[in-house]
PDB file of N, CA and C in Angstrom:
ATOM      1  N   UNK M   4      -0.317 -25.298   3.475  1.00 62.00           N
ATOM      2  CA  UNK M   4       0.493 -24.097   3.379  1.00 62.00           C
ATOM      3  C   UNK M   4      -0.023 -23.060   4.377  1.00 62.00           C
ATOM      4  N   UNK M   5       0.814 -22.626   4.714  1.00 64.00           N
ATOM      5  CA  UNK M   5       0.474 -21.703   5.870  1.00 64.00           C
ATOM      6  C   UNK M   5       0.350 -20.201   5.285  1.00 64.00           C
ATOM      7  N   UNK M   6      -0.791 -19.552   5.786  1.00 66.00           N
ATOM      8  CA  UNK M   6      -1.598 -18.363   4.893  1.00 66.00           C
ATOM      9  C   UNK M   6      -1.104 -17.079   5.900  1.00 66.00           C
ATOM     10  N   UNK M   7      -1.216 -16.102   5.448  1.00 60.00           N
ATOM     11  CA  UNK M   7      -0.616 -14.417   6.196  1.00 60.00           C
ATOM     12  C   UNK M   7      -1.118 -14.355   7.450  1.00 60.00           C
ATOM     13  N   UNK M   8      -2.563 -14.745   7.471  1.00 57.00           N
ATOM     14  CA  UNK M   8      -3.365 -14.827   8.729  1.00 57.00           C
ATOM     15  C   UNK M   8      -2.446 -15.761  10.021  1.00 57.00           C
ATOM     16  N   UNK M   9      -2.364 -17.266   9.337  1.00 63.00           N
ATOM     17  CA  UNK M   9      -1.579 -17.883  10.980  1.00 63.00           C
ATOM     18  C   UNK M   9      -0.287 -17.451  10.584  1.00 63.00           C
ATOM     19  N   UNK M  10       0.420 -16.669   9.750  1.00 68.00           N
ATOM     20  CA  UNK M  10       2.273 -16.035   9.917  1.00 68.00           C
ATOM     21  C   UNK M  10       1.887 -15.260  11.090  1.00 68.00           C
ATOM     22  N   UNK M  11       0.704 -14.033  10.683  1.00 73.00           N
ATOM     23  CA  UNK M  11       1.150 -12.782  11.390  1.00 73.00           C
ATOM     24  C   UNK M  11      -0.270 -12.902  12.754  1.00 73.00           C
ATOM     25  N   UNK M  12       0.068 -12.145  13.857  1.00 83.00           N
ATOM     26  CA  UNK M  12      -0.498 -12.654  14.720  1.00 83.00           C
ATOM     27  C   UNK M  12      -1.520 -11.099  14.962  1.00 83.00           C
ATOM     28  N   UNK M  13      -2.257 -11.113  14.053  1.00 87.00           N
ATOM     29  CA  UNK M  13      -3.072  -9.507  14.190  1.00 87.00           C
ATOM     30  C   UNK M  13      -4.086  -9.122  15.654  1.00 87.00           C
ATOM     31  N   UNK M  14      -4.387  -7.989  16.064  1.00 90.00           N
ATOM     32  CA  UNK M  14      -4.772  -8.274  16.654  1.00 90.00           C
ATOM     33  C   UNK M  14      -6.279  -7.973  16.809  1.00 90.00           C
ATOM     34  N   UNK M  15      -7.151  -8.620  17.369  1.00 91.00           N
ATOM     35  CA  UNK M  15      -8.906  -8.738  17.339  1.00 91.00           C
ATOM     36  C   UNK M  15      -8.857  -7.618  17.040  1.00 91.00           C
ATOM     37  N   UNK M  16     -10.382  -7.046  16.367  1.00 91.00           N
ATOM     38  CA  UNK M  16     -10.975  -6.108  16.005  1.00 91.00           C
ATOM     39  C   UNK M  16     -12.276  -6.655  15.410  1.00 91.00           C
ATOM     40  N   UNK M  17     -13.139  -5.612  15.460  1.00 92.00           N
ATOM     41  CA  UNK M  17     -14.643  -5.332  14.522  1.00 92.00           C
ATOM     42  C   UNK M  17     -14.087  -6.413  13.292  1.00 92.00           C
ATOM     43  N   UNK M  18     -13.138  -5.797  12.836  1.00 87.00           N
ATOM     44  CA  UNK M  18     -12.896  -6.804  11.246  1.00 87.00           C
ATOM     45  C   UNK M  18     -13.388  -7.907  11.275  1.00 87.00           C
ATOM     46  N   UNK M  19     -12.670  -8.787  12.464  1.00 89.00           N
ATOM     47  CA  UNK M  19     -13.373  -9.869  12.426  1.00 89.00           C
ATOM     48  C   UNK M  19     -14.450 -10.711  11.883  1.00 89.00           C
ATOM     49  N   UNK M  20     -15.429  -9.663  12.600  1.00 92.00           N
ATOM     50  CA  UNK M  20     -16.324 -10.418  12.162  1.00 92.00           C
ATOM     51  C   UNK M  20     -17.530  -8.997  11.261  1.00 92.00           C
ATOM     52  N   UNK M  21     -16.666  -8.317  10.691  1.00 93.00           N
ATOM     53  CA  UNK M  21     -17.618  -8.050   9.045  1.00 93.00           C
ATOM     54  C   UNK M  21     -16.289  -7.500   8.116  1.00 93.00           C
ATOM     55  N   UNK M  22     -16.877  -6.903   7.047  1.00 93.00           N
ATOM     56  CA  UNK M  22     -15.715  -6.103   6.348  1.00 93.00           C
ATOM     57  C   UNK M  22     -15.416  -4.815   7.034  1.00 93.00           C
ATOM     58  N   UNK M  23     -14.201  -4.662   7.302  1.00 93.00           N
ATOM     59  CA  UNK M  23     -14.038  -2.809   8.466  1.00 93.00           C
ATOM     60  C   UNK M  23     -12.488  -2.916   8.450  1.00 93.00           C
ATOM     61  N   UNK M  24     -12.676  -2.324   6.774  1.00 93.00           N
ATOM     62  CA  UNK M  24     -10.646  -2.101   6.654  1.00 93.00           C
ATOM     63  C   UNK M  24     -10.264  -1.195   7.557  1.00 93.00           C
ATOM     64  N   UNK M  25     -11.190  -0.435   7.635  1.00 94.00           N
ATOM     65  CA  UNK M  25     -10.527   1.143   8.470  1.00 94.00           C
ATOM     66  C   UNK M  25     -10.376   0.770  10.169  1.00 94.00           C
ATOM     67  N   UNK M  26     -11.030  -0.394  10.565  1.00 93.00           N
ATOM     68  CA  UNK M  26     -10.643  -1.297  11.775  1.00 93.00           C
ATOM     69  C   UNK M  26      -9.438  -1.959  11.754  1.00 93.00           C
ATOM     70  N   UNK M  27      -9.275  -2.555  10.745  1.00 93.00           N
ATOM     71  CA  UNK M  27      -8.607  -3.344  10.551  1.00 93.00           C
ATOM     72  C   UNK M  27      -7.011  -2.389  10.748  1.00 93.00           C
ATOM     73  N   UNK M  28      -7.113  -1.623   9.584  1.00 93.00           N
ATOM     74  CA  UNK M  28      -5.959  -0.693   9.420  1.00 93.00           C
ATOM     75  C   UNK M  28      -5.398  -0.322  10.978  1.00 93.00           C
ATOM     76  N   UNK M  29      -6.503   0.540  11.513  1.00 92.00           N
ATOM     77  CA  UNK M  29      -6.238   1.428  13.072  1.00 92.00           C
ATOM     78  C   UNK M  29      -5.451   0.393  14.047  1.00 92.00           C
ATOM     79  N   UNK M  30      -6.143  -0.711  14.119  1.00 91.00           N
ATOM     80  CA  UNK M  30      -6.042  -1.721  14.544  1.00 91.00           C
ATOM     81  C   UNK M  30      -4.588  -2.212  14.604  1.00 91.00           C
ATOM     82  N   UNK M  31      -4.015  -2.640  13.096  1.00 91.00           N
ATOM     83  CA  UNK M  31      -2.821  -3.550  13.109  1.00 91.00           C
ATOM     84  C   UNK M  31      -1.991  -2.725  12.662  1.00 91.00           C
ATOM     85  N   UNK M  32      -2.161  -1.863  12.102  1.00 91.00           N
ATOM     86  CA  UNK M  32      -0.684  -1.228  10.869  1.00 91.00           C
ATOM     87  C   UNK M  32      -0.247  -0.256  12.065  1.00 91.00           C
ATOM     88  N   UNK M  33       1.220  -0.197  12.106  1.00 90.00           N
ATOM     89  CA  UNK M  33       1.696   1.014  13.086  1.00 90.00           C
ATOM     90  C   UNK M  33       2.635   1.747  11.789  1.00 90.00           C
ATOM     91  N   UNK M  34       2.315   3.162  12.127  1.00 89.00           N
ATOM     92  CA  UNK M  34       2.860   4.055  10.893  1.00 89.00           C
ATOM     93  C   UNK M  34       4.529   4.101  10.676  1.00 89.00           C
ATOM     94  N   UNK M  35       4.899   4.457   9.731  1.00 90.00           N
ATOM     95  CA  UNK M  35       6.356   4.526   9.780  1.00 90.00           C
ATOM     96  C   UNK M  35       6.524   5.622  10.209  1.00 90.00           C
ATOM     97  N   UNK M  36       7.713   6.132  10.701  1.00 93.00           N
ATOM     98  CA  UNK M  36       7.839   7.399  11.725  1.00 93.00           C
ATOM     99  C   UNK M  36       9.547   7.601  11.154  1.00 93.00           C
ATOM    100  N   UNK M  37      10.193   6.353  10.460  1.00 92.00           N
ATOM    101  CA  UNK M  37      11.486   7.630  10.147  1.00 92.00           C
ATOM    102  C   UNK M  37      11.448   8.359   8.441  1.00 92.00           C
ATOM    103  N   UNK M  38      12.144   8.764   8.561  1.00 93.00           N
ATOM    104  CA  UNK M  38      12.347   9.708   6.873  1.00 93.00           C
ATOM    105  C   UNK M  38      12.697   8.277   5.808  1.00 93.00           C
ATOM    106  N   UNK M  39      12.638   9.424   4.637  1.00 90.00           N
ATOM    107  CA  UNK M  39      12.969   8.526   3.230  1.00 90.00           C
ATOM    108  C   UNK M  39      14.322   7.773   2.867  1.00 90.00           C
ATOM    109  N   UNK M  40      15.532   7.752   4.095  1.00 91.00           N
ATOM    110  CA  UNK M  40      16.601   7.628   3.523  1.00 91.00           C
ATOM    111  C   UNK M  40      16.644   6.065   2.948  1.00 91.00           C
ATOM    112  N   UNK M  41      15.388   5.538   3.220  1.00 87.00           N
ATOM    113  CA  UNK M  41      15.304   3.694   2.785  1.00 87.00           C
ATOM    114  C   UNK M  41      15.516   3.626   1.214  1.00 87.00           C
ATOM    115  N   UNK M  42      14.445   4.620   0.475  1.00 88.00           N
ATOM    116  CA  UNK M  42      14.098   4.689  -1.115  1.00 88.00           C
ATOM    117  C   UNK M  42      15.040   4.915  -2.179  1.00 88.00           C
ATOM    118  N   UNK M  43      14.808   3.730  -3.075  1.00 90.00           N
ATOM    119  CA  UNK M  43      16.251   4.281  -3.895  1.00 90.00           C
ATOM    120  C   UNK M  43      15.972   4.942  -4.844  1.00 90.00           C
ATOM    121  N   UNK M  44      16.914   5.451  -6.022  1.00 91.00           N
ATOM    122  CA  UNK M  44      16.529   6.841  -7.073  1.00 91.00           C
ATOM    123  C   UNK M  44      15.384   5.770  -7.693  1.00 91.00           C
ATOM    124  N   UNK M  45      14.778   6.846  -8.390  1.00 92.00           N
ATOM    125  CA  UNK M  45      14.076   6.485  -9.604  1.00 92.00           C
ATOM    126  C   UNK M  45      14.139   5.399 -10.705  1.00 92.00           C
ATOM    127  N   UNK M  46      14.080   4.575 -11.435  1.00 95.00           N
ATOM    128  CA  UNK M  46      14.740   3.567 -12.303  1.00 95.00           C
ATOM    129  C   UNK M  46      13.971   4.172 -13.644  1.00 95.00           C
ATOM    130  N   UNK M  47      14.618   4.292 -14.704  1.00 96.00           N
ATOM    131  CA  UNK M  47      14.561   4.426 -15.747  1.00 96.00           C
ATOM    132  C   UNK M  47      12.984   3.825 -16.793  1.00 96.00           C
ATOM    133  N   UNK M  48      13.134   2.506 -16.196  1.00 97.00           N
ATOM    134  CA  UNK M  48      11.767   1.800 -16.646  1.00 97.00           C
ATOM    135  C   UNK M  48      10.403   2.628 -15.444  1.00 97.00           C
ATOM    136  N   UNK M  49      11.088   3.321 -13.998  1.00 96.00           N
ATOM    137  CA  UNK M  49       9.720   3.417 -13.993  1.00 96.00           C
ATOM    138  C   UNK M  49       9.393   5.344 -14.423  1.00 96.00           C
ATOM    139  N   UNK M  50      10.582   6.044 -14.487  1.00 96.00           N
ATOM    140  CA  UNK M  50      10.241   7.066 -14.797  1.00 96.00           C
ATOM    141  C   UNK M  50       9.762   7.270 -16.376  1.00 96.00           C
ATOM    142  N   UNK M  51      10.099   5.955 -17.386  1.00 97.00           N
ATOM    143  CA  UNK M  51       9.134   6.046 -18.477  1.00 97.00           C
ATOM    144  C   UNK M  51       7.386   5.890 -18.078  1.00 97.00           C
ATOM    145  N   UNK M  52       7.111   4.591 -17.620  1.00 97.00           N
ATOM    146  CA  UNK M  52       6.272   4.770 -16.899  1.00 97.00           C
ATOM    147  C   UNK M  52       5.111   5.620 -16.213  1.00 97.00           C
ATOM    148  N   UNK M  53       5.756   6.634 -15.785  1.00 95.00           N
ATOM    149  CA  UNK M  53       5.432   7.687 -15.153  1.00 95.00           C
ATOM    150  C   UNK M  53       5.729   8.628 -16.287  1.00 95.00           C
ATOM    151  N   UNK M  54       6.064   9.300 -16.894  1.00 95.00           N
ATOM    152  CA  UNK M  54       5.589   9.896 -18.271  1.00 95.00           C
ATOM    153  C   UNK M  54       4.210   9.198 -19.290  1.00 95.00           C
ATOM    154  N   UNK M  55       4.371   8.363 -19.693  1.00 95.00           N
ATOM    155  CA  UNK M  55       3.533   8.078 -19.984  1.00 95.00           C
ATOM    156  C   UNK M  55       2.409   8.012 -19.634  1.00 95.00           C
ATOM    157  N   UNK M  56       1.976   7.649 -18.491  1.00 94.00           N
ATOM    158  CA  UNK M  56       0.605   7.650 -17.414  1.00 94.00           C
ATOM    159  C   UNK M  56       0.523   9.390 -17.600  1.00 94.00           C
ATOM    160  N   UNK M  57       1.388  10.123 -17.019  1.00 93.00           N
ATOM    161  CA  UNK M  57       0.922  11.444 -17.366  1.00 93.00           C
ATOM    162  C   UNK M  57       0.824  12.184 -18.431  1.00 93.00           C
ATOM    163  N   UNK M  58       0.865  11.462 -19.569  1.00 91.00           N
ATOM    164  CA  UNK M  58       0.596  11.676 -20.680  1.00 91.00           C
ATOM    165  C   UNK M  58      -1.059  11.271 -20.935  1.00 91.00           C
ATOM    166  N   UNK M  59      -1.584  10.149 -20.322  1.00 91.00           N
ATOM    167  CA  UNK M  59      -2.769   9.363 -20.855  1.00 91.00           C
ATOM    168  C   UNK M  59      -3.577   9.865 -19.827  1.00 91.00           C
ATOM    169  N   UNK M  60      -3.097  10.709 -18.659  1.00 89.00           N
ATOM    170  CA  UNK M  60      -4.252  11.098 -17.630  1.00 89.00           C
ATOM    171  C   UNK M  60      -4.362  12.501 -18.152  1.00 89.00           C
ATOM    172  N   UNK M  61      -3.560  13.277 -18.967  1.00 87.00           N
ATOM    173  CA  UNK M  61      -3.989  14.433 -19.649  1.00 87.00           C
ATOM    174  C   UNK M  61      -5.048  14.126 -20.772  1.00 87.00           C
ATOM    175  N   UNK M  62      -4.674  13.277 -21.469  1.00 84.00           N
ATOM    176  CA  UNK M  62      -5.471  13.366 -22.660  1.00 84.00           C
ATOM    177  C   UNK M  62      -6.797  12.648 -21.773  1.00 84.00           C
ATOM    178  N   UNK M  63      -7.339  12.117 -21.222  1.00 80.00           N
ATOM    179  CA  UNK M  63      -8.186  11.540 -20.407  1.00 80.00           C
ATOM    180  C   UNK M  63      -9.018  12.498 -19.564  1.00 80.00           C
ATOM    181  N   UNK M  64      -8.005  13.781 -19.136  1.00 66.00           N
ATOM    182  CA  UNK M  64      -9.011  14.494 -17.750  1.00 66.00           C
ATOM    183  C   UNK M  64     -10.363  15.027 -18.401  1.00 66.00           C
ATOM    184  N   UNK M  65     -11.133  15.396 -17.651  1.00 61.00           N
ATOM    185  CA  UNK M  65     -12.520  15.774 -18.072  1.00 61.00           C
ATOM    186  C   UNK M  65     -12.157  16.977 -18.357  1.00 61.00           C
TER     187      UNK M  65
END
């Protein structure tokens, strides 16, 4: 089976050869540069979700 590494053709860096995400990152990822019009609304399951978490990070904060 063919793994992410031989799909995508990254290119050399430090990473290589130790752990150096922040190489890695600079390196391969190119930023997105247009606006949000991709994202769709909110969905119901995740804006429960998202209540809840901010419910459990209140009762949680120091």
């Amino acid at each position: 089976m063919e793994t992410l590494i031989e799909k995508k053709k990254f290119e050399p860096g430090v990473w290589e050869s130790s752990i150096n995400t922040s190489d890695f990152v600079k390196t391969n990822v190119t930023p997105y540069l247009g606006d949000a019009s991709f994202l769709s609304r909110i969905s119901a399951k995740t804006k429960a979700l998202w209540e809840k978490s901010k419910q459990e990070l209140t009762r949680c904060a120091f």
